[in-house]
Amino acid sequence: MKQSAIHILAVLFLTLSANTHADLAFETFFSKHSMPMMIIAVEDGQILRANPAARAFYGFSEVAGMNINQINMLTPDQVEQEMHRAATLERNHLFFRHRLADGQVRVMGVYSEPFEYRGQDTLISAVYDTSDFDPAAERHYIARVEEQVDLQTEQLQQAKTLQFWLAVAGALTQTVIIAVLIVVILRLRRAYRKNDELLGELSFRNGELERLGDVMAHHFQEPSRRLVSLSQQLVRWDAAPDRLQDQAVVVGFIQEQARRLSELVSDVQRYLGLDRARPVMTVLDTGSVLEQAYEQTNTLADMRQQARLETPAPLPAVYFDHRRLVLIFRILLHNAWVYRHADRPLVVRITAGSRHDRIELRIADNGSGIAPEYRLQALELFTRLVPTASEGTGMGLALVAKALRPVGGHIRIEDGMDGGTAIIFDLPAAR
């Protein structure tokens, strides 16, 4: 009965306030009534006025000036929707949970009616605490809460779905950006690596040309000077028949120097030609290439008759240029024959091992050997560690090192058999 009485009172009051212009009567009714009342702006939810009963009930020092969202526990969007329903007379009796100044939460019944207050669209609302009435109000409120919960759940689900897709889009964008950055970094690294390789190659070529120029000036000058000197000797002896024997010796020297000069020119041409001829990479049967180089090289004819070539195990296939591998085998076998030991038959043993994706070939002999302090020098241009030897230009190992450069091959010298020499170099394994 008490609820019905307050309901009638609130309706009468709201009807009166909505239709009267008696300001004095309104002020008296609004200020003196024991029921909490508020005037709320429809536009932004601002509480424009609150009567003393409202201040006493909520416990705030001043309710006017607050926003209804500071009291109502619905979301701002839901509060706005409910105010719109009340402003359009769609629904004027509502139930909400309100928070008091001391933190308590009360289930409040709210009667609202549209009201023009000082030229502004507002809602004048009278509120009451449902705990003072029968359980029907609580059930009504629970139904409203369930409705609001469903609405909140739907909104949360929509927000979660939106957040999920935003996260997916962000992750995809981040992945694309990372992928692009990785590609850019890899390309930059390749460019830097290529630049370093080019700079290294340029530095090598400059040093090589400088070294080539220096040693050629000496090695070509020596036989040329001898040829000129011996030719002048022949001119002086031309009219002396008793010097024919000496002339024959001089002619022999001239022929020897001319041959040496020709060999120097040939080796220099071969050395420079390695830069012009790009390697043709293919899978090679190393054993077959070795046999071809050994059996078909004229300068190795004496070696085939007087020395022994051993390959204890089959040699693995390599990925290299055929012409260059033939050249390497010919040079190394010829060096082994030229620098063989005078007191024992020459034995050359060729073995191979693998390291990562490289094949390391070892050509060891029992010859005269190379002392450790001269091994790096032996790899340079025009190096002859035995100057009195009649054969060789000192270009052999330099040619081998040059032939290996396109595939990043390295060459080194170690001890061979019985104090001999071992030449080790590496090539790419067959793919």
PDB file of N, CA and C in Angstrom, residues 253-307:
ATOM      1  N   PHE A 253     123.417 -20.768 -74.534  1.00  0.00           N
ATOM      2  CA  PHE A 253     122.911 -19.879 -73.477  1.00  0.00           C
ATOM      3  C   PHE A 253     121.768 -19.008 -73.982  1.00  0.00           C
ATOM      4  N   ILE A 254     121.929 -18.525 -75.228  1.00  0.00           N
ATOM      5  CA  ILE A 254     120.869 -17.678 -75.795  1.00  0.00           C
ATOM      6  C   ILE A 254     119.574 -18.468 -75.902  1.00  0.00           C
ATOM      7  N   GLN A 255     119.680 -19.690 -76.384  1.00  0.00           N
ATOM      8  CA  GLN A 255     118.483 -20.516 -76.517  1.00  0.00           C
ATOM      9  C   GLN A 255     117.826 -20.769 -75.149  1.00  0.00           C
ATOM     10  N   GLU A 256     118.686 -21.023 -74.126  1.00  0.00           N
ATOM     11  CA  GLU A 256     118.157 -21.265 -72.788  1.00  0.00           C
ATOM     12  C   GLU A 256     117.423 -20.044 -72.247  1.00  0.00           C
ATOM     13  N   GLN A 257     118.008 -18.850 -72.407  1.00  0.00           N
ATOM     14  CA  GLN A 257     117.376 -17.629 -71.921  1.00  0.00           C
ATOM     15  C   GLN A 257     116.103 -17.303 -72.694  1.00  0.00           C
ATOM     16  N   ALA A 258     116.140 -17.568 -74.007  1.00  0.00           N
ATOM     17  CA  ALA A 258     114.937 -17.345 -74.820  1.00  0.00           C
ATOM     18  C   ALA A 258     113.804 -18.271 -74.380  1.00  0.00           C
ATOM     19  N   ARG A 259     114.155 -19.553 -74.091  1.00  0.00           N
ATOM     20  CA  ARG A 259     113.135 -20.498 -73.605  1.00  0.00           C
ATOM     21  C   ARG A 259     112.568 -20.039 -72.276  1.00  0.00           C
ATOM     22  N   ARG A 260     113.435 -19.604 -71.382  1.00  0.00           N
ATOM     23  CA  ARG A 260     112.981 -19.137 -70.073  1.00  0.00           C
ATOM     24  C   ARG A 260     112.089 -17.914 -70.220  1.00  0.00           C
ATOM     25  N   LEU A 261     112.470 -17.001 -71.084  1.00  0.00           N
ATOM     26  CA  LEU A 261     111.634 -15.820 -71.297  1.00  0.00           C
ATOM     27  C   LEU A 261     110.280 -16.213 -71.859  1.00  0.00           C
ATOM     28  N   SER A 262     110.279 -17.196 -72.756  1.00  0.00           N
ATOM     29  CA  SER A 262     109.015 -17.670 -73.326  1.00  0.00           C
ATOM     30  C   SER A 262     108.130 -18.307 -72.258  1.00  0.00           C
ATOM     31  N   GLU A 263     108.741 -19.097 -71.350  1.00  0.00           N
ATOM     32  CA  GLU A 263     107.976 -19.716 -70.266  1.00  0.00           C
ATOM     33  C   GLU A 263     107.395 -18.663 -69.325  1.00  0.00           C
ATOM     34  N   LEU A 264     108.180 -17.633 -69.037  1.00  0.00           N
ATOM     35  CA  LEU A 264     107.683 -16.561 -68.187  1.00  0.00           C
ATOM     36  C   LEU A 264     106.469 -15.885 -68.807  1.00  0.00           C
ATOM     37  N   VAL A 265     106.596 -15.545 -70.089  1.00  0.00           N
ATOM     38  CA  VAL A 265     105.477 -14.905 -70.791  1.00  0.00           C
ATOM     39  C   VAL A 265     104.253 -15.814 -70.787  1.00  0.00           C
ATOM     40  N   SER A 266     104.478 -17.107 -71.027  1.00  0.00           N
ATOM     41  CA  SER A 266     103.362 -18.054 -71.070  1.00  0.00           C
ATOM     42  C   SER A 266     102.660 -18.160 -69.719  1.00  0.00           C
ATOM     43  N   ASP A 267     103.467 -18.232 -68.626  1.00  0.00           N
ATOM     44  CA  ASP A 267     102.867 -18.346 -67.296  1.00  0.00           C
ATOM     45  C   ASP A 267     102.133 -17.064 -66.899  1.00  0.00           C
ATOM     46  N   VAL A 268     102.683 -15.914 -67.259  1.00  0.00           N
ATOM     47  CA  VAL A 268     101.996 -14.654 -66.977  1.00  0.00           C
ATOM     48  C   VAL A 268     100.679 -14.575 -67.722  1.00  0.00           C
ATOM     49  N   GLN A 269     100.689 -14.990 -68.986  1.00  0.00           N
ATOM     50  CA  GLN A 269      99.446 -15.006 -69.767  1.00  0.00           C
ATOM     51  C   GLN A 269      98.418 -15.940 -69.137  1.00  0.00           C
ATOM     52  N   ARG A 270      98.888 -17.118 -68.687  1.00  0.00           N
ATOM     53  CA  ARG A 270      97.973 -18.069 -68.052  1.00  0.00           C
ATOM     54  C   ARG A 270      97.404 -17.481 -66.754  1.00  0.00           C
ATOM     55  N   TYR A 271      98.259 -16.801 -65.998  1.00  0.00           N
ATOM     56  CA  TYR A 271      97.845 -16.190 -64.724  1.00  0.00           C
ATOM     57  C   TYR A 271      96.794 -15.111 -64.956  1.00  0.00           C
ATOM     58  N   LEU A 272      97.047 -14.223 -65.902  1.00  0.00           N
ATOM     59  CA  LEU A 272      96.078 -13.161 -66.198  1.00  0.00           C
ATOM     60  C   LEU A 272      94.837 -13.706 -66.870  1.00  0.00           C
ATOM     61  N   GLY A 273      94.985 -14.795 -67.616  1.00  0.00           N
ATOM     62  CA  GLY A 273      93.838 -15.387 -68.306  1.00  0.00           C
ATOM     63  C   GLY A 273      92.818 -15.975 -67.353  1.00  0.00           C
ATOM     64  N   LEU A 274      93.257 -16.323 -66.125  1.00  0.00           N
ATOM     65  CA  LEU A 274      92.298 -16.852 -65.147  1.00  0.00           C
ATOM     66  C   LEU A 274      91.258 -15.815 -64.754  1.00  0.00           C
ATOM     67  N   ASP A 275      91.596 -14.533 -64.853  1.00  0.00           N
ATOM     68  CA  ASP A 275      90.627 -13.477 -64.554  1.00  0.00           C
ATOM     69  C   ASP A 275      89.608 -13.310 -65.674  1.00  0.00           C
ATOM     70  N   ARG A 276      90.039 -13.543 -66.905  1.00  0.00           N
ATOM     71  CA  ARG A 276      89.140 -13.328 -68.049  1.00  0.00           C
ATOM     72  C   ARG A 276      88.176 -14.493 -68.251  1.00  0.00           C
ATOM     73  N   ALA A 277      88.631 -15.709 -67.949  1.00  0.00           N
ATOM     74  CA  ALA A 277      87.788 -16.892 -68.176  1.00  0.00           C
ATOM     75  C   ALA A 277      86.987 -17.201 -66.916  1.00  0.00           C
ATOM     76  N   ARG A 278      85.685 -17.024 -66.992  1.00  0.00           N
ATOM     77  CA  ARG A 278      84.837 -17.334 -65.842  1.00  0.00           C
ATOM     78  C   ARG A 278      84.724 -18.837 -65.673  1.00  0.00           C
ATOM     79  N   PRO A 279      84.812 -19.339 -64.445  1.00  0.00           N
ATOM     80  CA  PRO A 279      84.736 -20.793 -64.236  1.00  0.00           C
ATOM     81  C   PRO A 279      83.368 -21.354 -64.606  1.00  0.00           C
ATOM     82  N   VAL A 280      83.381 -22.508 -65.226  1.00  0.00           N
ATOM     83  CA  VAL A 280      82.143 -23.226 -65.559  1.00  0.00           C
ATOM     84  C   VAL A 280      81.965 -24.309 -64.499  1.00  0.00           C
ATOM     85  N   MET A 281      81.068 -24.063 -63.566  1.00  0.00           N
ATOM     86  CA  MET A 281      80.918 -24.955 -62.417  1.00  0.00           C
ATOM     87  C   MET A 281      80.092 -26.180 -62.787  1.00  0.00           C
ATOM     88  N   THR A 282      80.599 -27.345 -62.401  1.00  0.00           N
ATOM     89  CA  THR A 282      79.898 -28.600 -62.655  1.00  0.00           C
ATOM     90  C   THR A 282      80.390 -29.642 -61.665  1.00  0.00           C
ATOM     91  N   VAL A 283      79.668 -30.730 -61.544  1.00  0.00           N
ATOM     92  CA  VAL A 283      80.086 -31.824 -60.668  1.00  0.00           C
ATOM     93  C   VAL A 283      81.165 -32.633 -61.378  1.00  0.00           C
ATOM     94  N   LEU A 284      82.297 -32.828 -60.706  1.00  0.00           N
ATOM     95  CA  LEU A 284      83.442 -33.498 -61.323  1.00  0.00           C
ATOM     96  C   LEU A 284      83.811 -34.754 -60.543  1.00  0.00           C
ATOM     97  N   ASP A 285      84.137 -35.805 -61.298  1.00  0.00           N
ATOM     98  CA  ASP A 285      84.729 -37.007 -60.706  1.00  0.00           C
ATOM     99  C   ASP A 285      86.211 -36.716 -60.509  1.00  0.00           C
ATOM    100  N   THR A 286      86.612 -36.438 -59.270  1.00  0.00           N
ATOM    101  CA  THR A 286      87.975 -35.981 -58.988  1.00  0.00           C
ATOM    102  C   THR A 286      89.013 -36.997 -59.454  1.00  0.00           C
ATOM    103  N   GLY A 287      88.743 -38.279 -59.231  1.00  0.00           N
ATOM    104  CA  GLY A 287      89.689 -39.312 -59.648  1.00  0.00           C
ATOM    105  C   GLY A 287      89.908 -39.321 -61.145  1.00  0.00           C
ATOM    106  N   SER A 288      88.824 -39.146 -61.923  1.00  0.00           N
ATOM    107  CA  SER A 288      88.944 -39.143 -63.389  1.00  0.00           C
ATOM    108  C   SER A 288      89.723 -37.926 -63.864  1.00  0.00           C
ATOM    109  N   VAL A 289      89.492 -36.769 -63.245  1.00  0.00           N
ATOM    110  CA  VAL A 289      90.211 -35.554 -63.626  1.00  0.00           C
ATOM    111  C   VAL A 289      91.700 -35.708 -63.305  1.00  0.00           C
ATOM    112  N   LEU A 290      92.018 -36.292 -62.154  1.00  0.00           N
ATOM    113  CA  LEU A 290      93.416 -36.542 -61.797  1.00  0.00           C
ATOM    114  C   LEU A 290      94.087 -37.452 -62.815  1.00  0.00           C
ATOM    115  N   GLU A 291      93.421 -38.521 -63.173  1.00  0.00           N
ATOM    116  CA  GLU A 291      93.984 -39.455 -64.163  1.00  0.00           C
ATOM    117  C   GLU A 291      94.220 -38.765 -65.498  1.00  0.00           C
ATOM    118  N   GLN A 292      93.272 -37.948 -65.914  1.00  0.00           N
ATOM    119  CA  GLN A 292      93.422 -37.208 -67.176  1.00  0.00           C
ATOM    120  C   GLN A 292      94.627 -36.279 -67.133  1.00  0.00           C
ATOM    121  N   ALA A 293      94.760 -35.526 -66.020  1.00  0.00           N
ATOM    122  CA  ALA A 293      95.882 -34.590 -65.900  1.00  0.00           C
ATOM    123  C   ALA A 293      97.214 -35.333 -65.865  1.00  0.00           C
ATOM    124  N   TYR A 294      97.259 -36.478 -65.202  1.00  0.00           N
ATOM    125  CA  TYR A 294      98.521 -37.225 -65.049  1.00  0.00           C
ATOM    126  C   TYR A 294      98.919 -37.935 -66.327  1.00  0.00           C
ATOM    127  N   GLU A 295      97.954 -38.542 -66.991  1.00  0.00           N
ATOM    128  CA  GLU A 295      98.270 -39.372 -68.155  1.00  0.00           C
ATOM    129  C   GLU A 295      98.450 -38.561 -69.429  1.00  0.00           C
ATOM    130  N   GLN A 296      97.856 -37.356 -69.511  1.00  0.00           N
ATOM    131  CA  GLN A 296      97.879 -36.636 -70.785  1.00  0.00           C
ATOM    132  C   GLN A 296      98.790 -35.402 -70.773  1.00  0.00           C
ATOM    133  N   THR A 297      99.613 -35.245 -69.743  1.00  0.00           N
ATOM    134  CA  THR A 297     100.520 -34.096 -69.666  1.00  0.00           C
ATOM    135  C   THR A 297     101.919 -34.530 -70.104  1.00  0.00           C
ATOM    136  N   ASN A 298     102.439 -33.903 -71.178  1.00  0.00           N
ATOM    137  CA  ASN A 298     103.738 -34.309 -71.730  1.00  0.00           C
ATOM    138  C   ASN A 298     104.870 -34.121 -70.729  1.00  0.00           C
ATOM    139  N   THR A 299     104.821 -33.037 -69.945  1.00  0.00           N
ATOM    140  CA  THR A 299     105.914 -32.771 -69.006  1.00  0.00           C
ATOM    141  C   THR A 299     105.959 -33.772 -67.862  1.00  0.00           C
ATOM    142  N   LEU A 300     104.950 -34.619 -67.743  1.00  0.00           N
ATOM    143  CA  LEU A 300     104.933 -35.632 -66.688  1.00  0.00           C
ATOM    144  C   LEU A 300     105.287 -37.024 -67.202  1.00  0.00           C
ATOM    145  N   ALA A 301     105.774 -37.094 -68.445  1.00  0.00           N
ATOM    146  CA  ALA A 301     106.103 -38.403 -69.025  1.00  0.00           C
ATOM    147  C   ALA A 301     107.170 -39.122 -68.218  1.00  0.00           C
ATOM    148  N   ASP A 302     108.256 -38.419 -67.830  1.00  0.00           N
ATOM    149  CA  ASP A 302     109.306 -39.049 -67.028  1.00  0.00           C
ATOM    150  C   ASP A 302     108.793 -39.460 -65.664  1.00  0.00           C
ATOM    151  N   MET A 303     107.921 -38.672 -65.095  1.00  0.00           N
ATOM    152  CA  MET A 303     107.361 -39.001 -63.785  1.00  0.00           C
ATOM    153  C   MET A 303     106.550 -40.290 -63.851  1.00  0.00           C
ATOM    154  N   ARG A 304     105.794 -40.486 -64.923  1.00  0.00           N
ATOM    155  CA  ARG A 304     104.981 -41.699 -65.054  1.00  0.00           C
ATOM    156  C   ARG A 304     105.854 -42.944 -65.108  1.00  0.00           C
ATOM    157  N   GLN A 305     107.069 -42.794 -65.627  1.00  0.00           N
ATOM    158  CA  GLN A 305     107.960 -43.953 -65.759  1.00  0.00           C
ATOM    159  C   GLN A 305     108.779 -44.208 -64.494  1.00  0.00           C
ATOM    160  N   GLN A 306     109.122 -43.147 -63.748  1.00  0.00           N
ATOM    161  CA  GLN A 306     110.072 -43.306 -62.652  1.00  0.00           C
ATOM    162  C   GLN A 306     109.477 -43.067 -61.260  1.00  0.00           C
ATOM    163  N   ALA A 307     108.280 -42.584 -61.173  1.00  0.00           N
ATOM    164  CA  ALA A 307     107.676 -42.286 -59.873  1.00  0.00           C
ATOM    165  C   ALA A 307     106.426 -43.133 -59.660  1.00  0.00           C
TER     166      ALA A 307
END
